[in-house]
Amino acid sequence: MNLPPPETLRQAIEGRRNWTLNTLSELVRYPTLLGQEENGQRYLAGIFDQLGYATYIEPIVLERIKNHPGFSPVDWKLEGKQNVVAIHAPGTDTGPSLAFNGHIDVVSPEPVKLWSSDPFDPRLAEENDGTWLYGRGAGDMKGGTLSYLWALAALQDLGLEPASKVICQSPVEEECTGNGALALLERGYTADACVIPEPFGETILTHQVGVVWFQVRVLGHTQHVLGAGRGVNAIEKSWPFIQALRALEEELNQPDKIPFAYRDTEHPINLNVGVIHGGDWASTVAGECVTRFRLGLFPGEKCADLMRTIEERVAAVAAKDPWLRENPPQVEYMGFQAQGATFDVSSAFGRSLQQAHTHWRG
């Protein structure tokens, strides 16, 4: 593909500005939370159709991916969820293929009362550094999807097309498992290189930590508050596990544990205590408490090793408590079991990205 002068391309991009903002706004209106992705996916499939791409809606088939090393276990319904793929096939294929991967799912906007506007009613605002679109998913990462579509549409408007195959991937479950992307790869939607336009600014991300999700289930002994002394409060028994896992987090961030690539990153491994479900009545001693966590790991480390360490720390806490020794807590896994990754910027693709950015942005 012979590109036009930079000014011509910039004009074509500017000509698609309103289309991009309107399309992004409409996509943000779809509350594509976990389990609610379908309508947003179908809207995006329609946009791919408008651009003339061969578009496919690909249901996830659990049997095809559940035994894959990259699969993450779930405690919700996965079967039948829909990925969307669109393919541009050039008249004459003259180069390596390229995939763009942008997930459709968003995380919960709760508590909504802290928002200054409805998170699924996007609004535009003129700020000192340009025009901003506010809404859940506008940045992470529906804006990324529309960014690459903006560029591809501008090329179309100039009568141009990429000289090689382009695969546009819109997976589900990036925010919790990665199973959507795994299902696409298992179905054969692969390319020689992939761009994931997450909102990290004009940078090439060279290292990405892995993630493990898990929960600690603690049982207590229920009593009415008048007999609280005879009960065992599962919520109170859960607190030492949070403390022990915080201590593990600090160990993982000690200088001798941090790889060279993360030497300038402050506290690269983070534990998050994300969800607590405990008890069911203010005047009843809580009989069960489930605490959900997220913990990172460096590229090159194995999820199985981190999971074993987590279980050892939980067991060590339980061993010090008479009740927990007799009623051991359960460590359960659902969601991410994703290892970290690295990208070599000196690779052919890395050099191409840098050269293109320098040419067009300076």
Short mmCIF file of C-alpha atoms in Angstrom, two decimals:
data_model
loop_
_atom_site.label_atom_id
_atom_site.label_comp_id
_atom_site.label_asym_id
_atom_site.label_seq_id
_atom_site.Cartn_x
_atom_site.Cartn_y
_atom_site.Cartn_z
CA MET A 1 0.00 0.00 0.00
CA ASN A 2 1.51 3.31 -1.09
CA LEU A 3 0.55 5.88 1.50
CA PRO A 4 -0.46 9.43 0.56
CA PRO A 5 1.32 12.50 1.93
CA PRO A 6 0.88 12.92 5.68
CA GLU A 7 -1.36 15.96 5.30
CA THR A 8 -3.74 14.05 3.01
CA LEU A 9 -4.01 11.23 5.52
CA ARG A 10 -4.54 13.66 8.39
CA GLN A 11 -7.41 15.27 6.49
CA ALA A 12 -8.99 11.87 5.92
CA ILE A 13 -8.67 11.08 9.62
CA GLU A 14 -10.22 14.41 10.57
CA GLY A 15 -13.05 13.68 8.13
CA ARG A 16 -13.90 10.58 10.16
CA ARG A 17 -13.77 12.35 13.52
CA ASN A 18 -17.51 12.81 14.03
CA TRP A 19 -18.24 9.29 12.79
CA THR A 20 -15.76 7.92 15.30
CA LEU A 21 -17.11 9.89 18.25
CA ASN A 22 -20.71 9.03 17.40
CA THR A 23 -19.92 5.35 16.93
CA LEU A 24 -17.92 5.21 20.15
CA SER A 25 -20.70 6.98 22.04
CA GLU A 26 -23.25 4.47 20.79
CA LEU A 27 -21.01 1.54 21.71
CA VAL A 28 -20.50 2.92 25.23
CA ARG A 29 -24.28 3.02 25.66
CA TYR A 30 -24.30 -0.76 25.67
CA PRO A 31 -23.63 -1.90 29.27
CA THR A 32 -21.39 -4.79 28.26
CA LEU A 33 -20.84 -6.11 31.76
CA LEU A 34 -20.00 -9.74 32.41
CA GLY A 35 -22.85 -11.78 30.94
CA GLN A 36 -24.37 -8.78 29.14
CA GLU A 37 -22.03 -8.47 26.17
CA GLU A 38 -24.24 -9.76 23.34
CA ASN A 39 -26.04 -6.56 22.27
CA GLY A 40 -22.83 -4.57 22.21
CA GLN A 41 -21.15 -7.31 20.19
CA ARG A 42 -23.95 -7.30 17.64
CA TYR A 43 -23.75 -3.52 17.30
CA LEU A 44 -20.01 -3.74 16.68
CA ALA A 45 -20.55 -6.53 14.15
CA GLY A 46 -22.82 -4.14 12.28
CA ILE A 47 -20.04 -1.55 12.14
CA PHE A 48 -17.66 -4.14 10.72
CA ASP A 49 -20.30 -4.99 8.12
CA GLN A 50 -20.61 -1.32 7.15
CA LEU A 51 -16.89 -1.21 6.50
CA GLY A 52 -17.21 -4.16 4.15
CA TYR A 53 -15.38 -6.73 6.25
CA ALA A 54 -16.25 -10.41 6.40
CA THR A 55 -17.82 -10.57 9.86
CA TYR A 56 -18.33 -13.63 12.04
CA ILE A 57 -20.09 -14.15 15.36
CA GLU A 58 -18.29 -16.98 17.13
CA PRO A 59 -19.98 -18.61 20.15
CA ILE A 60 -17.55 -19.89 22.76
CA VAL A 61 -17.58 -23.67 23.03
CA LEU A 62 -16.40 -24.65 26.49
CA GLU A 63 -15.39 -28.16 25.45
CA ARG A 64 -12.90 -26.73 22.95
CA ILE A 65 -10.96 -24.63 25.46
CA LYS A 66 -11.50 -26.02 28.98
CA ASN A 67 -8.42 -28.26 28.84
CA HIS A 68 -6.16 -25.68 27.22
CA PRO A 69 -3.23 -24.47 29.39
CA GLY A 70 -4.41 -20.87 28.94
CA PHE A 71 -7.95 -21.53 30.18
CA SER A 72 -9.16 -19.76 33.31
CA PRO A 73 -11.81 -21.51 35.46
CA VAL A 74 -15.15 -19.76 35.96
CA ASP A 75 -18.11 -20.04 38.31
CA TRP A 76 -20.53 -18.51 35.81
CA LYS A 77 -22.00 -19.64 32.49
CA LEU A 78 -19.45 -19.41 29.68
CA GLU A 79 -20.98 -21.65 27.03
CA GLY A 80 -22.59 -19.71 24.19
CA LYS A 81 -21.00 -16.32 24.89
CA GLN A 82 -20.21 -14.57 21.64
CA ASN A 83 -16.96 -13.25 20.26
CA VAL A 84 -16.96 -11.15 17.10
CA VAL A 85 -14.33 -11.28 14.36
CA ALA A 86 -14.04 -9.22 11.19
CA ILE A 87 -11.53 -9.91 8.43
CA HIS A 88 -10.13 -7.68 5.71
CA ALA A 89 -8.63 -9.76 2.92
CA PRO A 90 -6.71 -7.70 0.32
CA GLY A 91 -6.96 -8.35 -3.37
CA THR A 92 -3.32 -9.34 -3.38
CA ASP A 93 -1.75 -10.39 -0.09
CA THR A 94 1.79 -9.00 0.00
CA GLY A 95 2.86 -8.98 3.63
CA PRO A 96 2.52 -10.36 7.16
CA SER A 97 -0.97 -10.46 8.65
CA LEU A 98 -2.01 -8.19 11.50
CA ALA A 99 -4.64 -8.56 14.22
CA PHE A 100 -6.26 -5.83 16.28
CA ASN A 101 -7.66 -7.10 19.57
CA GLY A 102 -10.07 -4.96 21.57
CA HIS A 103 -12.29 -6.47 24.26
CA ILE A 104 -15.96 -5.56 24.49
CA ASP A 105 -16.49 -6.23 28.20
CA VAL A 106 -16.33 -3.57 30.90
CA VAL A 107 -16.11 -3.74 34.68
CA SER A 108 -18.90 -2.65 36.97
CA PRO A 109 -19.29 1.13 37.38
CA GLU A 110 -20.53 0.74 40.96
CA PRO A 111 -21.04 2.70 43.07
CA VAL A 112 -22.85 4.69 40.38
CA LYS A 113 -23.69 7.45 42.88
CA LEU A 114 -20.04 8.52 42.77
CA TRP A 115 -20.27 9.29 39.05
CA SER A 116 -21.07 12.84 37.98
CA SER A 117 -23.21 11.42 35.14
CA ASP A 118 -24.75 8.13 34.03
CA PRO A 119 -21.79 5.84 33.18
CA PHE A 120 -23.70 4.40 30.22
CA ASP A 121 -24.91 7.75 28.89
CA PRO A 122 -21.65 9.05 27.41
CA ARG A 123 -20.90 12.74 27.29
CA LEU A 124 -18.32 14.84 25.48
CA ALA A 125 -16.36 17.52 27.30
CA GLU A 126 -13.80 20.01 26.05
CA GLU A 127 -10.77 19.97 28.34
CA ASN A 128 -7.47 21.85 28.23
CA ASP A 129 -5.84 18.90 26.49
CA GLY A 130 -8.60 18.20 23.97
CA THR A 131 -11.99 16.55 23.66
CA TRP A 132 -12.80 13.81 26.15
CA LEU A 133 -15.60 11.27 26.03
CA TYR A 134 -16.75 10.12 29.46
CA GLY A 135 -18.52 6.83 30.09
CA ARG A 136 -17.79 3.33 31.36
CA GLY A 137 -15.61 1.58 28.80
CA ALA A 138 -14.88 4.69 26.76
CA GLY A 139 -11.19 4.29 27.50
CA ASP A 140 -10.92 0.63 28.50
CA MET A 141 -11.24 -0.24 25.81
CA LYS A 142 -13.99 0.66 23.38
CA GLY A 143 -12.00 3.77 22.55
CA GLY A 144 -9.10 1.54 21.50
CA THR A 145 -11.35 -0.44 19.18
CA LEU A 146 -12.69 2.72 17.58
CA SER A 147 -9.17 4.10 17.24
CA TYR A 148 -8.05 1.35 14.92
CA LEU A 149 -11.37 1.40 13.07
CA TRP A 150 -10.93 5.15 12.65
CA ALA A 151 -7.60 4.59 10.92
CA LEU A 152 -8.90 1.77 8.71
CA ALA A 153 -11.99 3.77 7.72
CA ALA A 154 -9.87 6.80 6.84
CA LEU A 155 -7.78 4.63 4.51
CA GLN A 156 -10.97 3.38 2.88
CA ASP A 157 -12.10 6.95 2.31
CA LEU A 158 -8.89 7.53 0.36
CA GLY A 159 -9.49 4.43 -1.75
CA LEU A 160 -6.71 2.54 0.02
CA GLU A 161 -6.54 -0.78 1.82
CA PRO A 162 -3.93 -2.65 3.86
CA ALA A 163 -1.80 -4.83 1.61
CA SER A 164 -2.10 -7.83 3.92
CA LYS A 165 -4.76 -9.62 5.91
CA VAL A 166 -6.19 -7.72 8.90
CA ILE A 167 -8.16 -9.53 11.60
CA CYS A 168 -10.32 -7.42 13.93
CA GLN A 169 -11.02 -9.33 17.16
CA SER A 170 -13.65 -8.35 19.73
CA PRO A 171 -13.48 -10.92 22.55
CA VAL A 172 -15.46 -11.15 25.76
CA GLU A 173 -14.05 -11.70 29.26
CA GLU A 174 -10.77 -9.81 29.00
CA GLU A 175 -11.51 -8.24 32.36
CA CYS A 176 -11.80 -11.53 34.21
CA THR A 177 -10.43 -14.60 32.38
CA GLY A 178 -8.99 -14.08 28.90
CA ASN A 179 -11.15 -17.00 27.76
CA GLY A 180 -12.68 -14.96 24.95
CA ALA A 181 -9.33 -14.32 23.29
CA LEU A 182 -8.31 -17.93 23.93
CA ALA A 183 -11.42 -19.15 22.12
CA LEU A 184 -10.64 -16.95 19.11
CA LEU A 185 -7.10 -18.28 18.87
CA GLU A 186 -8.33 -21.85 19.26
CA ARG A 187 -10.69 -21.24 16.33
CA GLY A 188 -7.76 -20.20 14.17
CA TYR A 189 -8.13 -16.41 14.15
CA THR A 190 -4.41 -15.79 14.45
CA ALA A 191 -2.00 -13.40 12.78
CA ASP A 192 1.72 -12.75 12.43
CA ALA A 193 1.43 -9.82 14.85
CA CYS A 194 -1.21 -8.28 17.09
CA VAL A 195 -1.91 -4.76 18.35
CA ILE A 196 -3.96 -4.41 21.54
CA PRO A 197 -4.83 -0.69 21.81
CA GLU A 198 -5.33 -0.48 25.57
CA PRO A 199 -5.28 3.05 27.06
CA PHE A 200 -1.59 3.27 27.96
CA GLY A 201 -0.85 6.35 25.89
CA GLU A 202 1.64 6.43 23.04
CA THR A 203 3.84 3.69 24.46
CA ILE A 204 4.74 0.14 23.53
CA LEU A 205 4.15 -2.09 26.52
CA THR A 206 7.12 -4.44 26.75
CA HIS A 207 6.24 -6.37 29.93
CA GLN A 208 2.89 -7.39 31.37
CA VAL A 209 2.43 -9.02 34.76
CA GLY A 210 0.29 -12.12 35.07
CA VAL A 211 -2.79 -12.42 37.27
CA VAL A 212 -4.37 -15.03 39.52
CA TRP A 213 -7.85 -14.67 40.99
CA PHE A 214 -8.78 -16.73 44.04
CA GLN A 215 -11.00 -16.76 47.08
CA VAL A 216 -10.63 -17.94 50.67
CA ARG A 217 -13.74 -19.54 52.14
CA VAL A 218 -13.93 -19.59 55.94
CA LEU A 219 -16.62 -21.37 57.96
CA GLY A 220 -17.70 -20.23 61.41
CA HIS A 221 -20.33 -21.32 63.91
CA THR A 222 -23.61 -19.43 63.80
CA GLN A 223 -25.21 -18.15 67.00
CA HIS A 224 -27.71 -15.48 67.96
CA VAL A 225 -25.91 -12.40 69.23
CA LEU A 226 -27.05 -13.20 72.80
CA GLY A 227 -24.91 -16.33 72.61
CA ALA A 228 -22.10 -14.81 70.59
CA GLY A 229 -19.51 -16.18 72.98
CA ARG A 230 -20.48 -19.70 71.94
CA GLY A 231 -20.21 -18.87 68.24
CA VAL A 232 -17.32 -18.45 65.84
CA ASN A 233 -17.48 -15.41 63.59
CA ALA A 234 -16.30 -16.30 60.09
CA ILE A 235 -15.78 -12.65 59.19
CA GLU A 236 -13.42 -12.09 62.10
CA LYS A 237 -11.61 -15.34 61.34
CA SER A 238 -11.00 -14.10 57.78
CA TRP A 239 -9.00 -11.05 58.78
CA PRO A 240 -5.70 -12.89 59.52
CA PHE A 241 -5.73 -14.32 56.00
CA ILE A 242 -5.92 -10.83 54.52
CA GLN A 243 -2.98 -9.80 56.70
CA ALA A 244 -0.94 -12.86 55.70
CA LEU A 245 -1.56 -12.27 52.01
CA ARG A 246 -0.58 -8.61 52.41
CA ALA A 247 2.68 -9.81 53.91
CA LEU A 248 3.18 -12.09 50.90
CA GLU A 249 2.56 -9.14 48.60
CA GLU A 250 5.32 -7.17 50.29
CA GLU A 251 7.71 -10.13 50.01
CA LEU A 252 7.05 -10.34 46.27
CA ASN A 253 7.97 -6.66 45.94
CA GLN A 254 11.32 -6.91 47.70
CA PRO A 255 14.19 -5.65 45.51
CA ASP A 256 15.77 -9.08 45.18
CA LYS A 257 12.48 -10.47 43.79
CA ILE A 258 11.90 -7.78 41.14
CA PRO A 259 13.18 -8.48 37.60
CA PHE A 260 15.39 -5.92 35.90
CA ALA A 261 12.60 -4.83 33.55
CA TYR A 262 10.56 -3.62 36.55
CA ARG A 263 13.39 -1.84 38.35
CA ASP A 264 11.77 1.58 37.81
CA THR A 265 8.20 0.43 38.51
CA GLU A 266 6.93 1.28 41.96
CA HIS A 267 5.38 -1.75 43.67
CA PRO A 268 4.81 -3.82 40.50
CA ILE A 269 3.05 -6.76 42.18
CA ASN A 270 -0.28 -5.87 43.76
CA LEU A 271 -2.76 -7.77 45.87
CA ASN A 272 -6.34 -6.57 45.74
CA VAL A 273 -8.98 -7.53 48.27
CA GLY A 274 -11.86 -7.11 45.87
CA VAL A 275 -15.00 -8.72 47.26
CA ILE A 276 -16.16 -9.90 50.68
CA HIS A 277 -19.35 -11.88 51.27
CA GLY A 278 -19.89 -12.67 54.92
CA GLY A 279 -22.86 -13.34 57.16
CA ASP A 280 -26.51 -12.60 56.44
CA TRP A 281 -27.88 -10.79 59.50
CA ALA A 282 -26.57 -8.02 61.76
CA SER A 283 -27.59 -9.89 64.92
CA THR A 284 -26.30 -13.30 63.86
CA VAL A 285 -22.72 -14.49 64.27
CA ALA A 286 -21.49 -14.91 60.69
CA GLY A 287 -21.37 -18.57 59.72
CA GLU A 288 -19.42 -18.14 56.48
CA CYS A 289 -17.18 -15.56 54.86
CA VAL A 290 -15.77 -15.64 51.34
CA THR A 291 -13.06 -13.12 50.42
CA ARG A 292 -12.01 -12.70 46.79
CA PHE A 293 -8.49 -11.63 45.88
CA ARG A 294 -6.39 -10.72 42.87
CA LEU A 295 -2.60 -11.16 42.97
CA GLY A 296 -0.04 -10.50 40.24
CA LEU A 297 3.08 -12.38 39.17
CA PHE A 298 6.06 -11.47 37.00
CA PRO A 299 6.58 -12.69 33.43
CA GLY A 300 8.32 -16.05 33.46
CA GLU A 301 6.72 -17.12 36.72
CA LYS A 302 4.10 -19.88 36.76
CA CYS A 303 0.57 -19.49 38.06
CA ALA A 304 0.78 -22.95 39.65
CA ASP A 305 3.78 -21.90 41.75
CA LEU A 306 2.03 -18.76 42.99
CA MET A 307 -1.13 -20.74 43.76
CA ARG A 308 0.90 -23.21 45.81
CA THR A 309 2.46 -20.34 47.77
CA ILE A 310 -0.97 -18.83 48.44
CA GLU A 311 -2.25 -22.15 49.76
CA GLU A 312 0.80 -22.54 51.99
CA ARG A 313 0.29 -19.08 53.52
CA VAL A 314 -3.39 -19.76 54.16
CA ALA A 315 -2.58 -23.13 55.74
CA ALA A 316 0.06 -21.53 57.99
CA VAL A 317 -2.51 -19.07 59.35
CA ALA A 318 -5.05 -21.82 59.93
CA ALA A 319 -2.50 -23.94 61.80
CA LYS A 320 -2.25 -21.29 64.54
CA ASP A 321 -5.98 -21.24 65.29
CA PRO A 322 -7.74 -24.15 67.05
CA TRP A 323 -11.03 -23.58 65.22
CA LEU A 324 -9.40 -23.25 61.81
CA ARG A 325 -7.26 -26.33 62.38
CA GLU A 326 -10.46 -28.34 62.80
CA ASN A 327 -12.35 -26.40 60.12
CA PRO A 328 -9.68 -25.55 57.54
CA PRO A 329 -10.41 -22.73 55.09
CA GLN A 330 -10.73 -23.53 51.42
CA VAL A 331 -8.72 -21.75 48.72
CA GLU A 332 -10.79 -21.75 45.54
CA TYR A 333 -9.97 -20.48 42.08
CA MET A 334 -12.19 -18.76 39.57
CA GLY A 335 -11.25 -16.21 36.95
CA PHE A 336 -7.76 -15.28 35.86
CA GLN A 337 -4.97 -17.81 35.76
CA ALA A 338 -2.93 -15.76 33.32
CA GLN A 339 0.84 -15.81 33.13
CA GLY A 340 2.79 -12.66 32.34
CA ALA A 341 4.16 -11.78 28.92
CA THR A 342 6.97 -9.82 27.29
CA PHE A 343 7.37 -8.11 23.93
CA ASP A 344 10.70 -7.60 22.18
CA VAL A 345 10.75 -4.08 20.76
CA SER A 346 13.80 -5.01 18.69
CA SER A 347 11.76 -7.59 16.76
CA ALA A 348 10.74 -6.84 13.18
CA PHE A 349 7.24 -5.90 14.32
CA GLY A 350 8.55 -3.76 17.16
CA ARG A 351 10.83 -1.86 14.81
CA SER A 352 7.97 -1.36 12.35
CA LEU A 353 5.77 0.11 15.07
CA GLN A 354 8.47 2.52 16.16
CA GLN A 355 9.25 3.59 12.61
CA ALA A 356 5.58 4.17 11.80
CA HIS A 357 5.06 6.19 14.96
CA THR A 358 8.13 8.32 14.28
CA HIS A 359 7.08 8.89 10.65
CA TRP A 360 3.52 9.95 11.40
CA ARG A 361 3.84 11.54 14.82
CA GLY A 362 7.44 12.73 14.82
#
